[in-house]
Amino acid sequence: PLWGVPDDALDGKTGLSETMSPGSISTLFADDSPAFRVEFDSNQPPPNAQRYWRGPILWNFDGDTWSPSITSFQELSRQVEVSDQAIAYEVQLEPHERRWLLALDLPVRTDYPKALLSLDYQLISEDPITSLTAYRVISNPDHFDSPTLRPIRRMIATRLPDDRNPRTRAMAEEWRERYPDDRQLAEALLRWFSEQPFFYSLDTLPLGRNSADEFLFDLREGYCEYYASAFAVFMRSAGVPTRVVTGYQGGFWNAAGQYLLVRQSDAHAWNEVWLEGEGWVRFDPTAAVSPLRIREGSSQALNRSGFFDWPLISNLRNRVDRLQHAWNQWVLGFDSRAQVELLRRLGLPELRPDQIALLMIAVVIALAISVALFMLRGARARSRDPAER
C-alpha cells in the first residue's frame, strides 16, 4: 500500500488469542473496537443463529488452558464443493498481529493468496495480519466436517489430564450409562445447563486446579469460555471427541451501509462434538444458559448500563462507523491489488511494481506543477507591486 505503520506499532493491541483459559475472552467485553466488517453478495446477512465467525480451533487441554493441536495447521488436501446454500461475502479484517482469518462456519473457498484452509476448516494466513486486510470467502453452512475421524485425532479430542476434575468425571460416567448415544448425552448436558441455576455473567471468580468441578458444581456463573471449557471436559470425560472453537458471534447489521460490523466485544467460544455419521457438530452451551446472547448480542444479554451502552448512543456509534467503513474501502484499502484494478479500468496494461511507482511519481509531479502554477497566477493577480510579486 501507499502508507503503513511500523511493524511494532500494534504491539499491545487486544484481540482474540490463539489460546483460551477462563477469563481470557471476558476481558474483550469492554473493548468495543471493530474486529472486522463483512459485505455479503446477497446484501443480506444470515440469521443471528448462524453468525458464528470461526477463529482458532482448540484441542489440547492442560487443565488450565486450551490450545491448538499440531494437526490444526495441516492443510485440507481435498477441495470442497460449493453447495446451493453457500454464502459469499467479503471480510475487512482489522490488524491483530496473528495469523488467523475470520470466516463464517464453514469456509470452503477464499481468494486470499497467502491463506490455507486447515483440516479444522480454519483460514490461516502465512504472515501475521498487521494491516487492514480484505479477502473474499465462500462458506457452506450445511457442510459435514470430517465424516470419519482418524485415530490420532480421536485420541487428541478425548485426552484430559488424569489428576483433574474428579466430580465431573464421576458425573460423566454416570450419565454415559444413562445416555449411550453421544448426541443425546450432549443435548442432555445442554438441558441441564438451562434447567439448573447457571448464569451468564462477567462477575466471576478465578478457578483453581479443578476448574470444571468448581464451575459446574460450585460457581455456576461465568462468561462463554467458562461454559465451553466445562462442556468439553464433561464430554471428554464420557469418551466423546470434543473440541473448543473460539471466534466471534453476532454483529450489528448496518442497513444503510449494507455491511455487518463485528466488534471485539462479540468474541465468543463454543464447542464442536464429533458424532458418528455427522462429523463435527456445533453445540453452544452459552446459548442454553442465555439465548439472548445469540439473539441480541453480549451487551444485551449482560445488560450493560454505561453511557456508551444507551440505545441512542450505541446506535449512533454503529451508524457513524459507516464513515470508517468508507474510509477503509476507498483509502486504506487502496493496496497493490486495487491499484492494478484501477489501471486496468483506465485501459492501461498490467504494469510491474517499478512501472506503477514511476507512473505514480509522474502523476504527483504533474499535479504539483499544476497547483504551483495556479498559486503563482493567483499571487500575481493579487499584487501589483513588482518587488512583492
Tab-separated table of C-alpha atoms in Angstrom:
chain	number	residue	atom	x	y	z
A	1	PRO	CA	0.000	0.000	0.000
A	2	LEU	CA	0.928	3.675	-0.244
A	3	TRP	CA	1.041	4.084	3.550
A	4	GLY	CA	1.601	1.940	6.589
A	5	VAL	CA	2.822	1.782	10.140
A	6	PRO	CA	5.960	0.236	11.658
A	7	ASP	CA	5.676	-3.479	12.313
A	8	ASP	CA	5.724	-2.969	16.082
A	9	ALA	CA	3.155	-0.160	16.173
A	10	LEU	CA	0.334	-2.590	17.002
A	11	ASP	CA	2.113	-4.267	19.936
A	12	GLY	CA	-0.204	-4.480	22.931
A	13	LYS	CA	-3.410	-4.339	20.861
A	14	THR	CA	-6.102	-6.503	22.419
A	15	GLY	CA	-7.895	-9.152	20.433
A	16	LEU	CA	-8.780	-12.805	20.267
A	17	SER	CA	-5.912	-15.034	21.346
A	18	GLU	CA	-4.802	-18.402	19.959
A	19	THR	CA	-5.316	-19.974	23.404
A	20	MET	CA	-8.226	-19.890	25.848
A	21	SER	CA	-8.487	-20.051	29.611
A	22	PRO	CA	-11.229	-18.855	31.979
A	23	GLY	CA	-11.333	-15.061	31.825
A	24	SER	CA	-9.385	-14.689	28.569
A	25	ILE	CA	-12.426	-13.826	26.430
A	26	SER	CA	-14.432	-11.929	29.034
A	27	THR	CA	-11.686	-9.271	29.074
A	28	LEU	CA	-12.629	-8.400	25.478
A	29	PHE	CA	-16.169	-7.496	26.504
A	30	ALA	CA	-15.045	-3.974	27.452
A	31	ASP	CA	-13.368	-3.478	24.041
A	32	ASP	CA	-15.864	-2.057	21.554
A	33	SER	CA	-13.309	-1.513	18.805
A	34	PRO	CA	-14.160	-3.153	15.454
A	35	ALA	CA	-12.755	-6.622	14.839
A	36	PHE	CA	-13.910	-6.894	11.203
A	37	ARG	CA	-16.645	-5.855	8.774
A	38	VAL	CA	-18.447	-8.053	6.256
A	39	GLU	CA	-20.261	-7.329	2.985
A	40	PHE	CA	-22.469	-10.123	1.638
A	41	ASP	CA	-23.045	-10.692	-2.067
A	42	SER	CA	-26.753	-11.106	-1.346
A	43	ASN	CA	-26.777	-7.766	0.570
A	44	GLN	CA	-28.449	-9.651	3.427
A	45	PRO	CA	-26.717	-11.229	6.428
A	46	PRO	CA	-27.535	-14.738	7.653
A	47	PRO	CA	-29.805	-15.033	10.739
A	48	ASN	CA	-28.246	-14.317	14.128
A	49	ALA	CA	-28.196	-18.013	14.982
A	50	GLN	CA	-25.855	-18.670	12.016
A	51	ARG	CA	-23.435	-15.807	12.654
A	52	TYR	CA	-20.619	-17.904	14.094
A	53	TRP	CA	-17.289	-16.489	12.897
A	54	ARG	CA	-14.680	-19.205	13.062
A	55	GLY	CA	-11.282	-18.462	14.564
A	56	PRO	CA	-8.750	-20.706	16.363
A	57	ILE	CA	-9.767	-24.348	16.958
A	58	LEU	CA	-8.514	-25.670	20.300
A	59	TRP	CA	-7.821	-29.349	21.008
A	60	ASN	CA	-5.200	-29.586	23.765
A	61	PHE	CA	-6.121	-29.031	27.408
A	62	ASP	CA	-3.531	-28.995	30.199
A	63	GLY	CA	-6.074	-28.479	32.972
A	64	ASP	CA	-5.960	-24.689	32.760
A	65	THR	CA	-5.562	-23.579	29.134
A	66	TRP	CA	-6.882	-24.767	25.779
A	67	SER	CA	-4.547	-24.557	22.788
A	68	PRO	CA	-4.422	-25.746	19.147
A	69	SER	CA	-3.165	-29.162	18.138
A	70	ILE	CA	-0.218	-29.634	15.808
A	71	THR	CA	-2.686	-31.143	13.321
A	72	SER	CA	-4.722	-27.908	13.359
A	73	PHE	CA	-2.309	-26.258	10.931
A	74	GLN	CA	-2.263	-29.028	8.329
A	75	GLU	CA	-3.823	-28.033	5.026
A	76	LEU	CA	-7.031	-29.662	3.860
A	77	SER	CA	-5.951	-31.838	0.959
A	78	ARG	CA	-9.286	-32.084	-0.866
A	79	GLN	CA	-11.392	-29.336	-2.379
A	80	VAL	CA	-14.918	-28.999	-1.030
A	81	GLU	CA	-17.790	-28.468	-3.447
A	82	VAL	CA	-19.786	-25.253	-3.079
A	83	SER	CA	-23.375	-26.124	-2.110
A	84	ASP	CA	-26.609	-24.390	-3.086
A	85	GLN	CA	-26.788	-22.945	0.445
A	86	ALA	CA	-23.335	-21.371	0.170
A	87	ILE	CA	-22.834	-17.790	1.383
A	88	ALA	CA	-20.415	-15.499	-0.488
A	89	TYR	CA	-19.033	-12.403	1.201
A	90	GLU	CA	-16.024	-10.119	1.670
A	91	VAL	CA	-14.311	-9.547	5.012
A	92	GLN	CA	-12.344	-6.445	6.013
A	93	LEU	CA	-10.245	-7.690	8.910
A	94	GLU	CA	-8.646	-5.235	11.318
A	95	PRO	CA	-4.962	-5.913	12.134
A	96	HIS	CA	-4.443	-8.233	15.113
A	97	GLU	CA	-0.820	-9.416	14.592
A	98	ARG	CA	-1.816	-13.081	14.429
A	99	ARG	CA	-2.228	-15.460	11.519
A	100	TRP	CA	-5.872	-16.456	11.700
A	101	LEU	CA	-8.530	-15.098	9.302
A	102	LEU	CA	-12.153	-14.924	10.423
A	103	ALA	CA	-14.772	-16.728	8.339
A	104	LEU	CA	-18.370	-17.827	8.703
A	105	ASP	CA	-18.910	-21.510	9.567
A	106	LEU	CA	-17.742	-23.378	7.466
A	107	PRO	CA	-15.344	-21.726	4.956
A	108	VAL	CA	-14.573	-23.691	1.795
A	109	ARG	CA	-13.067	-21.069	-0.585
A	110	THR	CA	-11.072	-17.853	-0.313
A	111	ASP	CA	-9.262	-15.602	-2.755
A	112	TYR	CA	-6.641	-14.521	-0.222
A	113	PRO	CA	-3.367	-15.555	-1.875
A	114	LYS	CA	-1.465	-16.268	1.349
A	115	ALA	CA	-4.126	-18.340	3.103
A	116	LEU	CA	-4.587	-22.053	3.611
A	117	LEU	CA	-7.713	-23.906	4.688
A	118	SER	CA	-6.751	-26.238	7.528
A	119	LEU	CA	-8.081	-29.673	8.440
A	120	ASP	CA	-10.188	-27.865	11.067
A	121	TYR	CA	-11.742	-25.587	8.417
A	122	GLN	CA	-9.888	-22.604	9.758
A	123	LEU	CA	-8.419	-19.995	7.418
A	124	ILE	CA	-4.775	-19.352	8.312
A	125	SER	CA	-2.520	-16.708	6.765
A	126	GLU	CA	1.158	-17.302	6.001
A	127	ASP	CA	2.031	-13.998	7.670
A	128	PRO	CA	0.617	-12.150	10.689
A	129	ILE	CA	-2.155	-9.661	9.864
A	130	THR	CA	-0.508	-6.278	10.546
A	131	SER	CA	-2.664	-4.046	8.344
A	132	LEU	CA	-6.269	-3.822	7.233
A	133	THR	CA	-6.811	-6.960	5.145
A	134	ALA	CA	-9.646	-7.661	2.723
A	135	TYR	CA	-10.455	-11.122	1.368
A	136	ARG	CA	-13.413	-12.924	-0.178
A	137	VAL	CA	-14.794	-16.161	1.277
A	138	ILE	CA	-17.445	-18.723	0.374
A	139	SER	CA	-18.893	-20.694	3.298
A	140	ASN	CA	-21.059	-23.816	3.307
A	141	PRO	CA	-23.183	-23.717	6.469
A	142	ASP	CA	-24.521	-27.215	5.734
A	143	HIS	CA	-21.143	-28.878	5.110
A	144	PHE	CA	-20.204	-32.053	7.011
A	145	ASP	CA	-16.772	-31.683	8.582
A	146	SER	CA	-14.842	-34.985	8.948
A	147	PRO	CA	-17.476	-37.726	8.445
A	148	THR	CA	-14.732	-40.076	9.649
A	149	LEU	CA	-12.289	-39.334	12.455
A	150	ARG	CA	-8.719	-40.582	12.306
A	151	PRO	CA	-7.490	-42.442	15.425
A	152	ILE	CA	-4.817	-39.858	16.230
A	153	ARG	CA	-7.338	-37.012	16.137
A	154	ARG	CA	-9.834	-39.027	18.193
A	155	MET	CA	-7.133	-39.585	20.789
A	156	ILE	CA	-6.341	-35.855	20.951
A	157	ALA	CA	-10.060	-34.948	21.097
A	158	THR	CA	-10.702	-37.169	24.148
A	159	ARG	CA	-7.474	-36.561	26.085
A	160	LEU	CA	-7.626	-34.988	29.568
A	161	PRO	CA	-5.205	-34.573	32.478
A	162	ASP	CA	-5.535	-37.654	34.707
A	163	ASP	CA	-5.492	-35.875	38.064
A	164	ARG	CA	-8.113	-33.159	37.497
A	165	ASN	CA	-11.888	-32.717	37.958
A	166	PRO	CA	-12.933	-35.960	39.715
A	167	ARG	CA	-16.550	-34.839	40.289
A	168	THR	CA	-17.025	-34.042	36.589
A	169	ARG	CA	-15.557	-37.401	35.626
A	170	ALA	CA	-17.877	-39.249	38.009
A	171	MET	CA	-20.950	-37.405	36.730
A	172	ALA	CA	-19.955	-38.025	33.091
A	173	GLU	CA	-19.529	-41.764	33.734
A	174	GLU	CA	-22.939	-41.920	35.407
A	175	TRP	CA	-24.609	-40.038	32.556
A	176	ARG	CA	-22.798	-42.203	29.993
A	177	GLU	CA	-24.743	-45.220	31.221
A	178	ARG	CA	-27.994	-43.266	31.052
A	179	TYR	CA	-27.303	-41.759	27.595
A	180	PRO	CA	-25.295	-44.193	25.443
A	181	ASP	CA	-25.896	-42.060	22.331
A	182	ASP	CA	-23.396	-39.193	22.002
A	183	ARG	CA	-25.906	-36.655	20.681
A	184	GLN	CA	-28.388	-37.494	23.427
A	185	LEU	CA	-25.652	-37.007	26.022
A	186	ALA	CA	-24.672	-33.581	24.609
A	187	GLU	CA	-28.311	-32.448	24.436
A	188	ALA	CA	-28.942	-33.667	27.997
A	189	LEU	CA	-25.999	-31.596	29.221
A	190	LEU	CA	-27.395	-28.517	27.456
A	191	ARG	CA	-30.787	-29.109	29.112
A	192	TRP	CA	-29.055	-29.382	32.476
A	193	PHE	CA	-27.381	-26.017	31.874
A	194	SER	CA	-30.731	-24.398	31.059
A	195	GLU	CA	-32.682	-26.001	33.926
A	196	GLN	CA	-30.138	-25.583	36.722
A	197	PRO	CA	-29.288	-22.156	38.241
A	198	PHE	CA	-26.454	-21.266	35.864
A	199	PHE	CA	-25.892	-17.605	34.997
A	200	TYR	CA	-24.186	-15.775	32.134
A	201	SER	CA	-22.066	-13.090	33.782
A	202	LEU	CA	-18.781	-11.183	33.763
A	203	ASP	CA	-18.642	-11.099	37.568
A	204	THR	CA	-16.798	-14.367	38.033
A	205	LEU	CA	-14.163	-15.684	40.381
A	206	PRO	CA	-10.887	-17.249	39.240
A	207	LEU	CA	-10.936	-21.029	39.020
A	208	GLY	CA	-8.441	-23.339	40.670
A	209	ARG	CA	-6.891	-26.681	39.874
A	210	ASN	CA	-10.201	-28.485	39.238
A	211	SER	CA	-11.727	-25.782	37.069
A	212	ALA	CA	-14.603	-27.846	35.622
A	213	ASP	CA	-15.629	-29.158	39.058
A	214	GLU	CA	-15.561	-25.690	40.597
A	215	PHE	CA	-17.603	-24.182	37.779
A	216	LEU	CA	-20.207	-26.942	37.327
A	217	PHE	CA	-20.903	-27.646	40.998
A	218	ASP	CA	-19.956	-24.506	42.930
A	219	LEU	CA	-19.597	-21.268	40.939
A	220	ARG	CA	-22.189	-21.806	38.164
A	221	GLU	CA	-21.633	-18.295	36.895
A	222	GLY	CA	-19.349	-17.178	34.096
A	223	TYR	CA	-18.716	-15.980	30.574
A	224	CYS	CA	-18.759	-18.103	27.413
A	225	GLU	CA	-15.263	-19.600	27.867
A	226	TYR	CA	-16.272	-20.997	31.286
A	227	TYR	CA	-19.171	-22.883	29.703
A	228	ALA	CA	-17.244	-24.051	26.632
A	229	SER	CA	-14.361	-25.379	28.731
A	230	ALA	CA	-16.591	-27.192	31.247
A	231	PHE	CA	-18.734	-28.661	28.440
A	232	ALA	CA	-15.643	-30.042	26.688
A	233	VAL	CA	-14.207	-31.531	29.889
A	234	PHE	CA	-17.526	-33.244	30.671
A	235	MET	CA	-17.952	-34.696	27.178
A	236	ARG	CA	-14.360	-35.879	27.009
A	237	SER	CA	-14.765	-37.498	30.426
A	238	ALA	CA	-17.570	-39.545	28.828
A	239	GLY	CA	-15.254	-40.541	25.961
A	240	VAL	CA	-16.865	-38.264	23.346
A	241	PRO	CA	-14.486	-36.376	20.990
A	242	THR	CA	-14.981	-32.675	21.728
A	243	ARG	CA	-13.056	-29.506	20.916
A	244	VAL	CA	-13.373	-25.785	21.633
A	245	VAL	CA	-13.860	-23.180	18.908
A	246	THR	CA	-13.135	-19.514	19.533
A	247	GLY	CA	-14.124	-16.621	17.332
A	248	TYR	CA	-16.990	-14.148	17.253
A	249	GLN	CA	-20.738	-14.459	17.302
A	250	GLY	CA	-23.324	-11.982	16.031
A	251	GLY	CA	-22.642	-8.474	14.752
A	252	PHE	CA	-24.558	-5.255	14.017
A	253	TRP	CA	-26.174	-5.038	10.577
A	254	ASN	CA	-25.728	-1.534	9.179
A	255	ALA	CA	-28.667	-1.396	6.771
A	256	ALA	CA	-27.636	1.962	5.312
A	257	GLY	CA	-24.120	0.782	4.510
A	258	GLN	CA	-25.162	-2.817	3.734
A	259	TYR	CA	-22.456	-4.400	5.857
A	260	LEU	CA	-22.112	-6.282	9.158
A	261	LEU	CA	-19.972	-4.760	11.917
A	262	VAL	CA	-18.431	-7.234	14.382
A	263	ARG	CA	-16.700	-5.775	17.434
A	264	GLN	CA	-14.139	-7.253	19.816
A	265	SER	CA	-16.891	-7.400	22.443
A	266	ASP	CA	-18.627	-10.009	20.234
A	267	ALA	CA	-15.830	-12.520	20.946
A	268	HIS	CA	-17.255	-15.928	21.787
A	269	ALA	CA	-16.367	-19.555	22.486
A	270	TRP	CA	-18.401	-22.665	21.704
A	271	ASN	CA	-17.905	-26.396	21.191
A	272	GLU	CA	-17.910	-28.976	18.436
A	273	VAL	CA	-18.692	-32.618	19.160
A	274	TRP	CA	-17.836	-35.391	16.714
A	275	LEU	CA	-20.875	-37.568	16.068
A	276	GLU	CA	-20.908	-40.818	14.122
A	277	GLY	CA	-22.210	-40.197	10.598
A	278	GLU	CA	-22.464	-36.429	11.136
A	279	GLY	CA	-18.898	-35.280	11.695
A	280	TRP	CA	-18.153	-32.253	13.861
A	281	VAL	CA	-21.414	-30.665	15.074
A	282	ARG	CA	-21.651	-27.298	16.832
A	283	PHE	CA	-23.029	-27.121	20.395
A	284	ASP	CA	-23.166	-23.782	22.195
A	285	PRO	CA	-23.682	-24.171	25.971
A	286	THR	CA	-23.839	-20.387	26.399
A	287	ALA	CA	-26.944	-20.333	24.198
A	288	ALA	CA	-28.586	-22.863	26.521
A	289	VAL	CA	-27.961	-20.621	29.534
A	290	SER	CA	-28.578	-17.257	27.848
A	291	PRO	CA	-30.446	-17.472	24.499
A	292	LEU	CA	-30.483	-13.670	24.448
A	293	ARG	CA	-26.691	-13.729	23.901
A	294	ILE	CA	-27.234	-15.298	20.470
A	295	ARG	CA	-30.359	-13.346	19.518
A	296	GLU	CA	-29.324	-9.863	20.654
A	297	GLY	CA	-25.599	-9.955	21.385
A	298	SER	CA	-23.434	-9.921	24.502
A	299	SER	CA	-24.200	-6.324	25.504
A	300	GLN	CA	-27.954	-7.007	25.620
A	301	ALA	CA	-27.527	-10.320	27.430
A	302	LEU	CA	-25.364	-8.731	30.130
A	303	ASN	CA	-27.472	-5.560	30.298
A	304	ARG	CA	-24.610	-3.097	30.218
A	305	SER	CA	-25.582	0.307	31.598
A	306	GLY	CA	-22.682	2.614	30.714
A	307	PHE	CA	-23.129	5.877	28.798
A	308	PHE	CA	-21.999	4.321	25.522
A	309	ASP	CA	-24.455	1.449	26.030
A	310	TRP	CA	-27.535	3.667	25.960
A	311	PRO	CA	-29.578	2.559	22.900
A	312	LEU	CA	-29.438	6.019	21.294
A	313	ILE	CA	-25.661	6.374	21.758
A	314	SER	CA	-24.969	2.759	20.809
A	315	ASN	CA	-26.992	3.033	17.584
A	316	LEU	CA	-25.330	6.338	16.749
A	317	ARG	CA	-21.854	4.827	17.194
A	318	ASN	CA	-22.764	1.871	14.991
A	319	ARG	CA	-24.107	4.150	12.265
A	320	VAL	CA	-21.150	6.538	12.399
A	321	ASP	CA	-18.963	3.505	11.736
A	322	ARG	CA	-20.194	3.741	8.147
A	323	LEU	CA	-17.718	6.626	7.659
A	324	GLN	CA	-14.876	4.424	8.873
A	325	HIS	CA	-16.032	1.647	6.578
A	326	ALA	CA	-15.991	4.010	3.585
A	327	TRP	CA	-12.517	5.239	4.574
A	328	ASN	CA	-11.279	1.647	4.773
A	329	GLN	CA	-12.695	0.850	1.352
A	330	TRP	CA	-11.514	3.893	-0.577
A	331	VAL	CA	-8.329	4.920	1.227
A	332	LEU	CA	-6.789	2.239	3.425
A	333	GLY	CA	-7.972	-0.460	1.068
A	334	PHE	CA	-6.167	1.094	-1.920
A	335	ASP	CA	-3.434	-1.549	-1.891
A	336	SER	CA	-1.461	-3.022	-4.764
A	337	ARG	CA	-4.381	-5.143	-5.983
A	338	ALA	CA	-6.697	-2.119	-6.006
A	339	GLN	CA	-4.064	-0.089	-7.842
A	340	VAL	CA	-3.726	-2.732	-10.553
A	341	GLU	CA	-7.509	-2.926	-10.865
A	342	LEU	CA	-7.727	0.866	-11.257
A	343	LEU	CA	-5.103	0.841	-14.018
A	344	ARG	CA	-6.971	-1.950	-15.776
A	345	ARG	CA	-10.203	0.058	-15.713
A	346	LEU	CA	-8.328	3.036	-17.148
A	347	GLY	CA	-7.295	0.864	-20.083
A	348	LEU	CA	-3.639	0.630	-19.102
A	349	PRO	CA	-1.790	-2.668	-19.444
A	350	GLU	CA	-0.699	-4.642	-16.393
A	351	LEU	CA	2.464	-2.966	-15.116
A	352	ARG	CA	5.328	-4.079	-12.965
A	353	PRO	CA	5.631	-2.562	-9.445
A	354	ASP	CA	8.500	-0.277	-10.539
A	355	GLN	CA	6.468	0.932	-13.524
A	356	ILE	CA	3.481	1.629	-11.245
A	357	ALA	CA	5.775	3.610	-8.919
A	358	LEU	CA	7.147	5.704	-11.817
A	359	LEU	CA	3.636	6.354	-13.093
A	360	MET	CA	2.504	7.474	-9.625
A	361	ILE	CA	5.530	9.771	-9.288
A	362	ALA	CA	4.768	11.294	-12.680
A	363	VAL	CA	1.145	11.905	-11.690
A	364	VAL	CA	2.205	13.525	-8.390
A	365	ILE	CA	4.719	15.792	-10.177
A	366	ALA	CA	2.123	16.807	-12.762
A	367	LEU	CA	-0.379	17.635	-10.018
A	368	ALA	CA	2.265	19.581	-8.055
A	369	ILE	CA	3.203	21.670	-11.123
A	370	SER	CA	-0.474	22.392	-11.848
A	371	VAL	CA	-1.095	23.524	-8.264
A	372	ALA	CA	2.091	25.652	-8.249
A	373	LEU	CA	1.150	27.423	-11.496
A	374	PHE	CA	-2.352	28.100	-10.175
A	375	MET	CA	-0.979	29.572	-6.948
A	376	LEU	CA	1.563	31.740	-8.819
A	377	ARG	CA	-1.118	33.081	-11.112
A	378	GLY	CA	-3.265	33.921	-8.107
A	379	ALA	CA	-0.340	35.691	-6.410
A	380	ARG	CA	0.310	37.858	-9.483
A	381	ALA	CA	-3.359	38.814	-9.650
A	382	ARG	CA	-3.394	39.884	-6.012
A	383	SER	CA	-0.210	42.002	-6.089
A	384	ARG	CA	0.639	44.848	-8.452
A	385	ASP	CA	3.974	45.694	-6.837
A	386	PRO	CA	6.801	44.131	-8.916
A	387	ALA	CA	9.045	43.565	-5.889
A	388	GLU	CA	6.293	41.872	-3.902
A	389	ARG	CA	5.304	39.845	-6.923
